[in-house]
Every structure is written in C-alpha cells, then in structure tokens.
C-alpha cells in the first residue's frame, strides 16, 4: 500500500488528497447510520488512521461531533495528520487530547468512529490503545471502524490482542482479509489505476540497505556469456554492479576474456577453454554458480547447436536463481528445471519461445500472464510497455523511449535484473529492473538527446534505482 501511495504521489495525487478522500468516505458512512443531529464521538490514534478521522469530523457539520485524540498533538506521527488536527482547531468541533485511556470519556454517543490503529499496527495493541479498545467495546454506540477494526492486522486479518468489535468498517482502496460479520464498505479514494498497474518510484521501497551489511550481502552475480559477442556480457555484468550487486563475474570463452576485462576492471573474469560455450564447460560452471546468488545466462553466447545444448544441460541441473536472456531463451520451454528463472525476451524471442503474439498491450498482459503460468517461470517481455509476470502478479512498465532500440540495452536490463533477483522476488526484480533501465534511458535522452549508447545507461542506473526524487 505504501508503494501504491508513493506511485500515486508521483502521478500527482498527493497523500493529503488521499486522506481527504478517506475522511470523506468515513463521514458518508456515518451519515448512513446516524441522522443529522446525532452524536458522534471520534476516537483517534496518532497515525494516519487518526488523521482520516480528523478529516471525517470536518465533514460532519450536521452532527454533534467530538474528537478524542489518544495522545498529545506533538506525538502525532505524520505531518499530514498533524495538519488535519490543526484544521480541527480552526473549527468549532470540540477536540481533546487524552494521554491516559482512563481519562478517555466520550459519553454515550450514537456513533463511535474507531480510528485508533490502521494498517500501521504491528503486533498486539499496547497501552493506552488496548484499554481504549476495551472502552469502545463496552459502549452501546454503533461502531464505525476506519480502514480496519483497530487491533486487526490488515495483511493477515489476525488479531493478536485486543480488537475493536466493529459494526461497520470503511476500508480504503482494496478489501482487507479477516473481515466478516461486519458491514464492510470498500471506499474508492481516487488512487489512479496507473499507480498499481505501472511500476513507479514507490516500488523501489523493497530495496532497503542495512547499514550493517557485509560485502556479498547484496549479491554475487555470474554472467555466463560471450563468444560471438564480447560487449554483451560486459554490459550485463557492469549493469549488475550499477544495480547494486556486490560482485560481478563473467564466465566467457578464453579468447574473448581479455577483451571483456578490458571493458572494466570492476569485473572478475573467469575464462573457459574454447571459442564458445559447450557441454564440457557445464560442470565447472554449475560448481561456480552454486557459490553465487544469481546467474545471468545468455548475453552474447550465440546460438550454435552445442552452445544451446550446454545451456539446456546447465538449466536441467541448476537449482538456483537465473536470468535467461537472448539466444538462451529458446531452450527454456523444453527444459525441466528446478531453477527459479526470470526470462527477458523481446516480442520476437517470446514468440520463438511459443509465447503469445497479441499486439495491444492490455491483451498482451493477459496473454503473457497465462503463458508465464504455463511455463512456471517469471517473464519480462521488453517493449514500449514492458510486461512482467509470474503468472499471478502482473505489472507493466512504461519508462524508456525509442532511443533505447540501440543494441545492448537488453544486456543492461538482464544484468540489472540479475542484481535485483539476488535481493528481491522475481516479479519485483524484473519490474524494478525494467523501470530503472527505462528511467536511465529517459535521463540519458533528456541530457543528450537521441543517439544514446547502452553504456550510457550504466552510470544512470544507481540514480534511477536508489535516489529519492
Ligand atoms: N495509501 C495509504 O496508505 C492510505 C492510508 N490511509 C490511512 O493511514 C492508515 C495507516 O497509517 P499509519 O501508517 O500512520 O499507521 P496507523 O495510523 O495505523 O498507526 C500508526 C501508529 O500506531 C503505532 N502503533 C503501531 N503498532 C502499535 C501497537 N501494537 N500498539 C500501539 N500502537 C501501535 C505506531 O507507532 C504509530 O504511531 C491506514 O490504515 C489508513 O487509515 C488513508 O489516509 C488513505 C491512504
Ligand atoms: K481503525
């Protein structure tokens, strides 16, 4: 929800607007259960759940409303909620701060609005909230809970401690689990569909960095590539580093090893004999891969018969995480593997894999989703709108521009996906890599115009993935 929220903000719908809509929805619900003039007591906590209720109070001028904040105004946790508390002070609505739940006296109202705890709760309610919940439950009033009955975990529906016994719940945007017996209203609060459908800056929240981290915690990525092409594996491995991986290795044929190393001293090159990947290399590569977090298989490998045979053997015995790109993709549909794969085809490669041809992007989303479900792997289809799906969760990405049709941008994407796959789940890795790759391309074009090189994306990846703006 926090990610969707941030994406909405980036699309021009601010957090404050969402709170206004939420509060308005709560007020509408109260008007349904209580006629004008009825008494309404709002019991609010210090988070945004309480903030929603401060807004609701402003929309209930026809009712006899009082607001009871459990805590002092200085302890309200968010700026927006504090501003809405401030707005109450400018109205003639009686609003009191109560630090001790024993001092909480809301009388015998017709309606109680429960806004103590929402999706921000963790664990069983502590004091003074727990006693306040008991007090609400002892009241004869009709209880309207904001978002979830206070004390209920919004993700699981579990109630590890005291929980409000609600008559009605006004929940926002999406239904929540664990609600039955109450009358539930799912209120549309104006979050644009695009905030959920398209990858946005909020999705980056899964990429935390622990200050205590050690070298290697953010991924060791091996790119198996090169042969006919040398730039591709070097771009992928450098992209893995720029996307946050700690170590990037390139396993490539001996004759191209110097060239690959020549692109960057940051890469650890592990050559194998011969001019291209062959079945005899597979055992050693599997050994090394078992010490790494993710393998990126494909960039620059070519499609010689014995190379594709080697790819097939590798995947059949590999049990870790891998990004499969370029010529290696055609092997995936007929290989039986325990590995967790993120496949990164463009439209033509997808068709070669037996995937759908739909051209309209929404139709393609649905078709690729069911293809991924059949395949049993995550797919990231590159295009004007990238589609990322594991057969259940499906996202689209619309960063990027026509300048990115230049060679090598797919290698950068595969490497970035590899880095992110070592720290997040497959769909998130694909979605974020597509977003960052496209944004890096947009930044490059904004600075220099068209004529960008794939290598221009590399230094722009960190900003696209990790900067706040
Ligand atoms: N997109 C969104 O995320 C939206 C959220 N909205 C509202 O914002 C709410 C979430 O707000 P917040 O994240 O501020 O969180 P909450 O308002 O749910 O509660 C956070 C407060 O409770 C405290 N707390 C946490 N666990 C506790 C426990 N076990 N015992 C006692 N206190 C505890 C925290 O320290 C914090 O002060 C939602 O439920 C909803 O009502 C709405 O404004 C609409 C949009
Ligand atoms: K609540």
Coordinates of C-alpha atoms and ligand atoms in Angstrom, one line a residue:
X1 CA 0.0 0.0 0.0
X2 CA 2.9 2.4 0.8
X3 CA 4.3 1.7 -2.7
X4 CA 1.0 2.4 -4.4
X5 CA 0.7 5.5 -2.3
X6 CA 4.1 6.8 -3.5
X7 CA 3.3 5.9 -7.1
X8 CA 0.1 7.9 -6.8
X9 CA 2.0 10.8 -5.4
X10 CA 4.4 10.7 -8.4
X11 CA 1.3 10.7 -10.6
X12 CA 0.0 13.9 -9.0
X13 CA -2.4 12.6 -6.4
X14 CA -0.9 13.6 -3.0
X15 CA -1.1 11.7 0.2
X16 CA -3.1 14.6 1.6
X17 CA -5.7 14.3 -1.1
X18 CA -6.0 10.6 -0.3
X19 CA -6.5 11.4 3.3
X20 CA -9.2 13.9 2.4
X21 CA -11.0 11.3 0.3
X22 CA -10.7 8.7 3.1
X23 CA -12.1 11.0 5.7
X24 CA -14.9 12.0 3.4
X25 CA -15.7 8.3 2.9
X26 CA -15.9 7.7 6.6
X27 CA -18.2 10.7 7.0
X28 CA -20.5 9.3 4.3
X29 CA -20.7 6.0 6.2
X30 CA -21.5 7.8 9.5
X31 CA -24.3 9.7 7.7
X32 CA -25.8 6.4 6.7
X33 CA -26.1 5.1 10.2
X34 CA -26.9 8.4 12.0
X35 CA -29.3 11.2 11.1
X36 CA -28.3 14.8 11.3
X37 CA -28.1 15.9 14.9
X38 CA -27.0 12.5 16.2
X39 CA -24.0 12.4 18.5
X40 CA -20.7 11.1 17.0
X41 CA -17.5 10.5 19.0
X42 CA -14.3 10.1 17.1
X43 CA -11.6 8.2 19.0
X44 CA -8.3 8.7 17.1
X45 CA -4.8 7.4 17.4
X46 CA -1.6 9.2 16.4
X47 CA -1.1 7.8 12.9
X48 CA -2.7 8.4 9.6
X49 CA -5.7 6.3 10.6
X50 CA -6.5 9.0 13.2
X51 CA -5.8 11.6 10.5
X52 CA -8.5 10.2 8.3
X53 CA -10.9 10.6 11.2
X54 CA -9.9 14.3 11.8
X55 CA -10.9 14.9 8.2
X56 CA -14.2 13.0 8.7
X57 CA -15.1 15.2 11.6
X58 CA -14.8 18.3 9.4
X59 CA -17.3 16.7 7.0
X60 CA -19.9 16.0 9.7
X61 CA -21.0 19.6 10.5
X62 CA -24.7 18.4 10.7
X63 CA -23.9 16.1 13.5
X64 CA -22.9 16.6 17.1
X65 CA -19.3 15.6 16.8
X66 CA -16.5 15.4 19.4
X67 CA -12.9 14.3 18.7
X68 CA -10.8 12.4 21.3
X69 CA -7.1 12.0 20.4
X70 CA -5.4 9.3 22.4
X71 CA -2.1 11.2 22.9
X72 CA -0.8 14.7 22.7
X73 CA -0.8 16.7 19.4
X74 CA 3.0 16.8 19.5
X75 CA 3.1 13.0 19.3
X76 CA 1.1 12.7 16.1
X77 CA 3.4 10.7 13.9
X78 CA 2.8 12.2 10.4
X79 CA 2.8 15.8 9.2
X80 CA -0.4 15.4 7.2
X81 CA -2.3 14.0 10.2
X82 CA -0.9 16.9 12.3
X83 CA -2.1 19.4 9.7
X84 CA -5.6 17.9 9.9
X85 CA -5.5 18.1 13.6
X86 CA -4.6 21.8 13.2
X87 CA -7.6 22.2 10.9
X88 CA -9.9 20.9 13.6
X89 CA -8.6 23.7 15.9
X90 CA -9.9 26.2 13.3
X91 CA -13.4 24.7 13.5
X92 CA -15.8 24.7 16.4
X93 CA -15.6 20.9 16.8
X94 CA -14.6 20.0 20.3
X95 CA -11.3 18.2 20.2
X96 CA -9.4 16.9 23.2
X97 CA -6.0 15.3 23.8
X98 CA -6.1 12.4 26.2
X99 CA -2.8 10.8 27.2
X100 CA -4.3 8.3 29.7
X101 CA -7.0 6.0 28.5
X102 CA -8.6 6.2 31.9
X103 CA -9.3 9.8 31.2
X104 CA -11.0 8.9 27.9
X105 CA -14.6 10.0 28.3
X106 CA -16.6 10.1 25.1
X107 CA -20.0 9.9 26.8
X108 CA -22.8 7.8 25.3
X109 CA -22.7 8.7 21.6
X110 CA -25.0 7.3 18.9
X111 CA -21.9 6.5 16.8
X112 CA -18.3 5.9 17.7
X113 CA -15.7 6.3 15.0
X114 CA -12.8 4.0 15.7
X115 CA -9.6 5.4 14.2
X116 CA -7.0 4.3 16.8
X117 CA -5.0 1.9 14.7
X118 CA -5.0 1.1 11.0
X119 CA -2.6 -0.6 8.6
X120 CA 0.4 0.8 10.6
X121 CA -0.3 -1.5 13.6
X122 CA 2.4 -4.1 14.5
X123 CA 1.6 -6.9 17.0
X124 CA -1.0 -6.7 19.7
X125 CA -2.2 -3.2 20.7
X126 CA -0.2 -1.8 23.6
X127 CA -1.4 0.7 26.2
X128 CA -3.1 3.1 26.2
X129 CA -4.6 1.8 22.9
X130 CA -5.6 -1.6 24.4
X131 CA -7.7 -0.1 27.2
X132 CA -9.2 2.4 24.7
X133 CA -10.3 -0.5 22.6
X134 CA -11.9 -2.1 25.6
X135 CA -13.7 1.1 26.3
X136 CA -15.0 1.3 22.7
X137 CA -16.2 -2.3 23.0
X138 CA -18.1 -1.5 26.2
X139 CA -20.1 1.3 24.5
X140 CA -23.6 0.9 23.2
X141 CA -22.8 3.0 20.2
X142 CA -22.8 1.9 16.6
X143 CA -19.1 1.5 16.0
X144 CA -17.7 2.5 12.6
X145 CA -14.0 1.5 12.2
X146 CA -11.7 3.3 9.9
X147 CA -9.9 1.1 7.4
X148 CA -9.7 -1.9 9.8
X149 CA -11.1 -2.6 13.3
X150 CA -8.3 -1.3 15.5
X151 CA -6.0 -4.1 16.6
X152 CA -6.6 -6.2 13.4
X153 CA -3.6 -6.9 11.2
X154 CA -4.6 -5.6 7.8
X155 CA -2.4 -8.0 5.9
X156 CA -3.4 -11.2 7.6
X157 CA -6.7 -10.4 9.3
X158 CA -5.2 -11.8 12.5
X159 CA -6.0 -10.3 15.9
X160 CA -3.0 -11.0 18.3
X161 CA -4.6 -8.9 21.2
X162 CA -7.5 -6.5 21.9
X163 CA -9.5 -5.7 18.8
X164 CA -12.5 -3.4 18.2
X165 CA -15.8 -5.2 17.7
X166 CA -17.0 -3.1 14.8
X167 CA -20.5 -2.8 13.4
X168 CA -19.2 -1.3 10.2
X169 CA -15.8 -0.9 8.5
X170 CA -14.9 1.6 5.9
X171 CA -11.8 0.3 4.2
X172 CA -9.8 2.1 1.6
X173 CA -9.0 1.1 -2.0
X174 CA -8.9 -2.7 -1.5
X175 CA -10.8 -5.2 0.6
X176 CA -8.8 -6.5 3.6
X177 CA -8.7 -10.1 4.9
X178 CA -10.3 -11.2 8.1
X179 CA -13.5 -9.0 7.9
X180 CA -16.7 -10.9 8.3
X181 CA -19.8 -10.3 10.4
X182 CA -19.3 -6.5 10.0
X183 CA -20.8 -4.4 7.2
X184 CA -17.8 -3.6 5.0
X185 CA -17.6 -0.7 2.6
X186 CA -14.6 -0.6 0.3
X187 CA -14.2 3.1 -0.5
X188 CA -12.6 4.3 -3.7
X189 CA -10.3 7.1 -2.6
X190 CA -9.2 8.1 -6.0
X191 CA -5.9 6.2 -6.3
X192 CA -5.3 6.2 -10.1
X193 CA -5.2 2.8 -11.7
X194 CA -1.8 3.5 -13.1
X195 CA -0.4 3.7 -9.5
X196 CA -0.9 0.0 -9.2
X197 CA -0.6 -1.2 -12.8
X198 CA 2.7 0.6 -13.7
X199 CA 5.9 0.2 -11.9
X200 CA 6.7 3.5 -10.2
X201 CA 9.2 5.0 -7.7
X202 CA 7.3 3.6 -4.7
X203 CA 8.1 0.0 -5.9
X204 CA 11.7 0.7 -5.0
X205 CA 10.8 0.6 -1.3
X206 CA 11.6 -3.2 -1.3
X207 CA 15.3 -2.3 -1.9
X208 CA 16.5 -1.4 1.7
X209 CA 20.1 -1.3 2.6
X210 CA 21.1 -2.4 6.0
X211 CA 23.9 -0.2 7.4
X212 CA 25.5 -3.3 9.0
X213 CA 25.7 -5.0 5.6
X214 CA 28.8 -7.0 4.6
X215 CA 30.4 -7.5 1.2
X216 CA 28.4 -10.0 -0.7
X217 CA 25.1 -9.3 1.1
X218 CA 23.7 -7.6 -2.0
X219 CA 24.5 -10.3 -4.4
X220 CA 27.2 -12.1 -6.3
X221 CA 26.1 -12.4 -9.9
X222 CA 27.7 -14.5 -12.6
X223 CA 27.1 -13.6 -16.2
X224 CA 27.6 -16.6 -18.5
X225 CA 28.0 -15.1 -21.9
X226 CA 30.3 -14.1 -24.7
X227 CA 31.7 -15.9 -27.7
X228 CA 30.5 -14.4 -30.9
X229 CA 29.9 -11.2 -28.9
X230 CA 32.1 -9.7 -26.2
X231 CA 30.3 -6.4 -25.3
X232 CA 27.1 -8.1 -24.2
X233 CA 28.4 -10.0 -21.1
X234 CA 30.5 -6.9 -20.1
X235 CA 27.4 -4.7 -20.3
X236 CA 25.3 -7.1 -18.3
X237 CA 28.0 -7.6 -15.6
X238 CA 28.6 -3.9 -15.2
X239 CA 24.8 -3.3 -15.1
X240 CA 24.6 -5.8 -12.2
X241 CA 27.2 -3.8 -10.3
X242 CA 25.4 -0.5 -11.0
X243 CA 22.1 -2.0 -9.9
X244 CA 23.6 -2.8 -6.6
X245 CA 25.3 -6.2 -6.8
X246 CA 28.5 -6.5 -4.7
X247 CA 30.4 -8.8 -7.1
X248 CA 30.0 -9.5 -10.8
X249 CA 31.8 -12.4 -12.5
X250 CA 31.9 -13.1 -16.2
X251 CA 32.3 -16.7 -17.4
X252 CA 33.3 -16.4 -21.1
X253 CA 35.5 -18.2 -23.7
X254 CA 39.2 -17.7 -23.2
X255 CA 39.9 -15.8 -26.5
X256 CA 37.5 -13.0 -25.5
X257 CA 38.4 -12.8 -21.8
X258 CA 40.9 -10.0 -22.2
X259 CA 38.5 -8.0 -24.2
X260 CA 35.8 -8.5 -21.6
X261 CA 38.2 -7.5 -18.8
X262 CA 39.3 -4.5 -20.9
X263 CA 35.8 -3.0 -20.7
X264 CA 36.1 -2.7 -16.9
X265 CA 38.5 -3.5 -14.1
X266 CA 35.5 -4.0 -11.8
X267 CA 34.6 -7.3 -13.4
X268 CA 36.0 -10.7 -12.3
X269 CA 36.6 -12.7 -15.4
X270 CA 36.5 -16.5 -15.3
X271 CA 37.5 -17.8 -18.7
X272 CA 36.8 -21.3 -20.1
X273 CA 38.6 -23.0 -22.9
X274 CA 37.4 -22.9 -26.5
X275 CA 35.7 -20.2 -28.5
X276 CA 32.2 -20.7 -27.3
X277 CA 30.1 -22.3 -24.5
X278 CA 30.0 -26.1 -24.9
X279 CA 28.6 -29.0 -22.8
X280 CA 32.1 -29.8 -21.5
X281 CA 32.1 -26.5 -19.5
X282 CA 28.8 -27.1 -17.7
X283 CA 30.1 -29.0 -14.7
X284 CA 32.6 -26.3 -13.7
X285 CA 30.0 -23.5 -14.4
X286 CA 27.5 -25.3 -12.1
X287 CA 30.1 -25.6 -9.4
X288 CA 30.9 -21.9 -9.5
X289 CA 27.2 -20.9 -9.8
X290 CA 26.5 -22.7 -6.6
X291 CA 28.7 -20.2 -4.8
X292 CA 26.9 -17.2 -6.4
X293 CA 23.4 -15.8 -5.8
X294 CA 22.3 -15.4 -9.4
X295 CA 23.3 -16.4 -12.9
X296 CA 22.6 -14.3 -16.0
X297 CA 22.6 -16.8 -18.8
X298 CA 22.8 -15.8 -22.4
X299 CA 24.3 -12.4 -23.2
X300 CA 26.4 -12.8 -26.3
X301 CA 26.5 -16.6 -26.2
X302 CA 25.2 -17.1 -29.8
X303 CA 23.1 -19.9 -30.9
X304 CA 25.5 -22.6 -32.0
X305 CA 23.9 -26.1 -31.5
X306 CA 26.4 -27.2 -28.9
X307 CA 26.1 -23.9 -27.1
X308 CA 22.3 -24.3 -26.8
X309 CA 22.9 -27.9 -25.7
X310 CA 25.2 -26.7 -22.9
X311 CA 22.5 -24.1 -21.9
X312 CA 20.0 -26.9 -21.7
X313 CA 22.3 -29.1 -19.6
X314 CA 23.1 -26.2 -17.3
X315 CA 19.4 -25.4 -16.7
X316 CA 18.5 -29.0 -16.2
X317 CA 20.9 -29.3 -13.3
X318 CA 20.8 -25.8 -11.8
X319 CA 18.6 -25.2 -8.8
X320 CA 19.3 -21.5 -8.0
X321 CA 18.1 -18.2 -9.5
X322 CA 18.8 -17.2 -13.0
X323 CA 18.0 -14.5 -15.6
X324 CA 17.8 -16.0 -19.0
X325 CA 18.3 -13.7 -22.0
X326 CA 19.0 -13.6 -25.7
X327 CA 19.7 -16.9 -27.6
X328 CA 19.4 -19.0 -24.3
X329 CA 15.7 -18.2 -24.1
X330 CA 14.6 -20.7 -26.8
X331 CA 15.8 -23.5 -24.6
X332 CA 13.6 -22.7 -21.7
X333 CA 10.2 -24.1 -22.8
X334 CA 11.5 -27.7 -23.2
X335 CA 13.8 -27.9 -20.3
X336 CA 12.8 -29.4 -17.0
X337 CA 14.5 -27.4 -14.2
X338 CA 14.3 -26.7 -10.5
X339 CA 15.8 -23.3 -11.1
X340 CA 13.9 -20.0 -10.5
X341 CA 14.0 -18.2 -13.8
X342 CA 13.3 -14.7 -15.0
X343 CA 13.2 -14.8 -18.8
X344 CA 13.7 -11.5 -20.6
X345 CA 12.6 -11.9 -24.2
X346 CA 11.6 -9.1 -26.6
X347 CA 8.5 -9.8 -28.6
X348 CA 10.2 -11.8 -31.3
X349 CA 12.0 -14.0 -28.7
X350 CA 8.8 -14.5 -26.9
X351 CA 7.1 -15.9 -30.0
X352 CA 10.1 -18.1 -30.6
X353 CA 9.5 -19.5 -27.1
X354 CA 6.0 -20.3 -28.1
X355 CA 4.5 -17.2 -26.4
X356 CA 1.6 -15.1 -27.5
X357 CA 1.5 -12.5 -30.3
X358 CA -1.1 -10.1 -29.1
X359 CA -0.2 -6.6 -30.1
X360 CA -2.5 -4.4 -28.0
X361 CA -0.7 -4.2 -24.6
X362 CA -3.6 -5.0 -22.3
X363 CA -4.4 -8.1 -24.3
X364 CA -0.7 -8.9 -24.3
X365 CA -0.6 -8.5 -20.5
X366 CA -3.3 -11.1 -20.0
X367 CA -1.8 -13.5 -22.6
X368 CA 1.7 -13.3 -21.3
X369 CA 0.4 -13.9 -17.7
X370 CA -1.2 -17.2 -18.7
X371 CA 1.9 -18.1 -20.8
X372 CA 4.1 -17.5 -17.7
X373 CA 1.7 -19.6 -15.6
X374 CA 2.1 -22.5 -18.0
X375 CA 5.8 -22.1 -18.3
X376 CA 6.2 -21.9 -14.5
X377 CA 8.7 -19.0 -14.7
X378 CA 8.7 -15.3 -14.5
X379 CA 8.7 -13.4 -17.8
X380 CA 9.7 -9.9 -18.6
X381 CA 8.7 -9.0 -22.1
X382 CA 10.5 -5.9 -23.4
X383 CA 8.6 -3.4 -25.4
X384 CA 7.2 0.1 -25.4
X385 CA 5.3 -1.1 -22.4
X386 CA 7.3 -3.9 -20.7
X387 CA 5.3 -6.6 -19.1
X388 CA 6.4 -8.5 -16.1
X389 CA 4.5 -11.5 -14.7
X390 CA 5.0 -14.7 -12.8
X391 CA 1.6 -16.0 -13.9
X392 CA -0.1 -14.4 -10.9
X393 CA 1.2 -10.9 -10.2
X394 CA 1.5 -8.9 -13.4
X395 CA 2.9 -5.4 -13.8
X396 CA 3.6 -3.1 -16.7
X397 CA 6.4 -0.6 -17.1
X398 CA 6.3 2.5 -19.3
X399 CA 9.6 4.2 -18.6
X400 CA 12.0 4.2 -21.5
X401 CA 11.9 5.8 -25.0
X402 CA 12.5 5.0 -28.7
X403 CA 16.2 5.8 -28.3
X404 CA 16.6 2.6 -26.4
X405 CA 16.2 0.5 -29.6
X406 CA 20.1 0.7 -29.8
X407 CA 22.0 -2.5 -29.3
X408 CA 23.0 -3.5 -25.8
X409 CA 20.1 -2.0 -23.7
X410 CA 18.7 -5.5 -23.3
X411 CA 22.0 -6.7 -21.9
X412 CA 22.0 -3.9 -19.4
X413 CA 18.4 -4.9 -18.4
X414 CA 19.4 -8.5 -18.0
X415 CA 22.3 -7.6 -15.7
X416 CA 20.2 -5.3 -13.6
X417 CA 17.6 -7.9 -13.3
X418 CA 20.3 -10.3 -12.1
X419 CA 21.4 -8.0 -9.4
X420 CA 17.9 -7.3 -8.1
X421 CA 17.0 -11.0 -8.3
X422 CA 19.6 -11.6 -5.6
X423 CA 17.8 -9.3 -3.1
X424 CA 14.1 -9.4 -4.1
X425 CA 11.4 -11.8 -5.5
X426 CA 11.4 -12.5 -9.3
X427 CA 8.5 -10.2 -10.3
X428 CA 9.9 -7.3 -8.2
X429 CA 13.3 -7.8 -9.7
X430 CA 12.0 -7.8 -13.3
X431 CA 9.7 -4.9 -12.6
X432 CA 12.3 -2.7 -10.9
X433 CA 15.0 -3.5 -13.5
X434 CA 12.6 -2.6 -16.3
X435 CA 11.7 0.6 -14.5
X436 CA 15.3 1.6 -13.7
X437 CA 16.6 0.7 -17.2
X438 CA 13.9 2.8 -18.8
X439 CA 14.4 5.7 -16.5
X440 CA 18.2 5.6 -17.0
X441 CA 17.4 5.8 -20.8
X442 CA 15.0 8.7 -20.2
X443 CA 17.6 10.5 -18.2
X444 CA 20.3 9.9 -20.9
X445 CA 18.0 11.2 -23.6
X446 CA 16.9 14.2 -21.5
X447 CA 20.6 15.2 -21.1
X448 CA 22.0 14.4 -24.6
X449 CA 19.1 13.7 -26.9
X450 CA 18.8 10.6 -29.1
X451 CA 21.9 8.7 -30.1
X452 CA 22.4 7.1 -26.7
X453 CA 24.6 4.1 -26.1
X454 CA 23.7 1.2 -23.9
X455 CA 26.8 2.1 -21.9
X456 CA 25.2 5.5 -21.2
X457 CA 22.6 3.7 -19.1
X458 CA 25.1 2.2 -16.7
X459 CA 26.1 5.2 -14.7
X460 CA 22.4 6.3 -14.6
X461 CA 21.1 3.1 -13.0
X462 CA 22.0 4.0 -9.4
X463 CA 20.1 7.2 -9.5
X464 CA 17.1 5.5 -11.2
X465 CA 17.0 2.8 -8.5
X466 CA 18.1 4.4 -5.3
X467 CA 17.6 8.2 -5.4
X468 CA 14.6 9.7 -3.7
X469 CA 13.4 12.1 -6.4
Ligands
LIG1 N1 -2.4 4.8 0.8 C1 -2.4 4.8 2.2 O1 -1.5 4.1 2.7 C2 -3.5 5.4 2.9 C3 -3.6 5.3 4.3 N2 -4.6 5.9 4.9 C4 -4.7 5.7 6.4 O2 -3.4 5.5 7.0 C5 -3.5 4.4 7.8 C6 -2.1 3.9 8.1 O3 -1.5 5.0 8.8 P1 -0.1 4.8 9.6 O4 0.8 4.1 8.8 O5 0.2 6.2 10.1 O6 -0.5 3.8 10.8 P2 -1.7 3.8 11.8 O7 -2.4 5.0 11.9 O8 -2.4 2.5 11.6 O9 -0.9 3.6 13.2 C7 0.4 4.0 13.4 C8 0.6 4.4 14.9 O10 0.3 3.3 15.7 C9 1.5 3.0 16.5 N3 1.5 1.5 16.7 C10 1.9 0.6 15.9 N4 1.7 -0.7 16.5 C11 1.1 -0.4 17.7 C12 0.7 -1.3 18.7 N5 0.8 -2.6 18.6 N6 0.1 -0.7 19.8 C13 0.0 0.6 19.9 N7 0.4 1.5 18.9 C14 1.0 1.0 17.8 C15 2.6 3.5 15.7 O11 3.7 3.8 16.5 C16 2.0 4.7 15.1 O12 2.1 5.8 16.0 C17 -4.4 3.5 7.1 O13 -4.9 2.5 8.0 C18 -5.5 4.4 6.6 O14 -6.4 4.6 7.6 C19 -5.6 6.7 4.3 O15 -5.3 8.0 4.7 C20 -5.7 6.5 2.9 C21 -4.4 6.3 2.1
LIG2 K1 -9.2 1.7 12.9

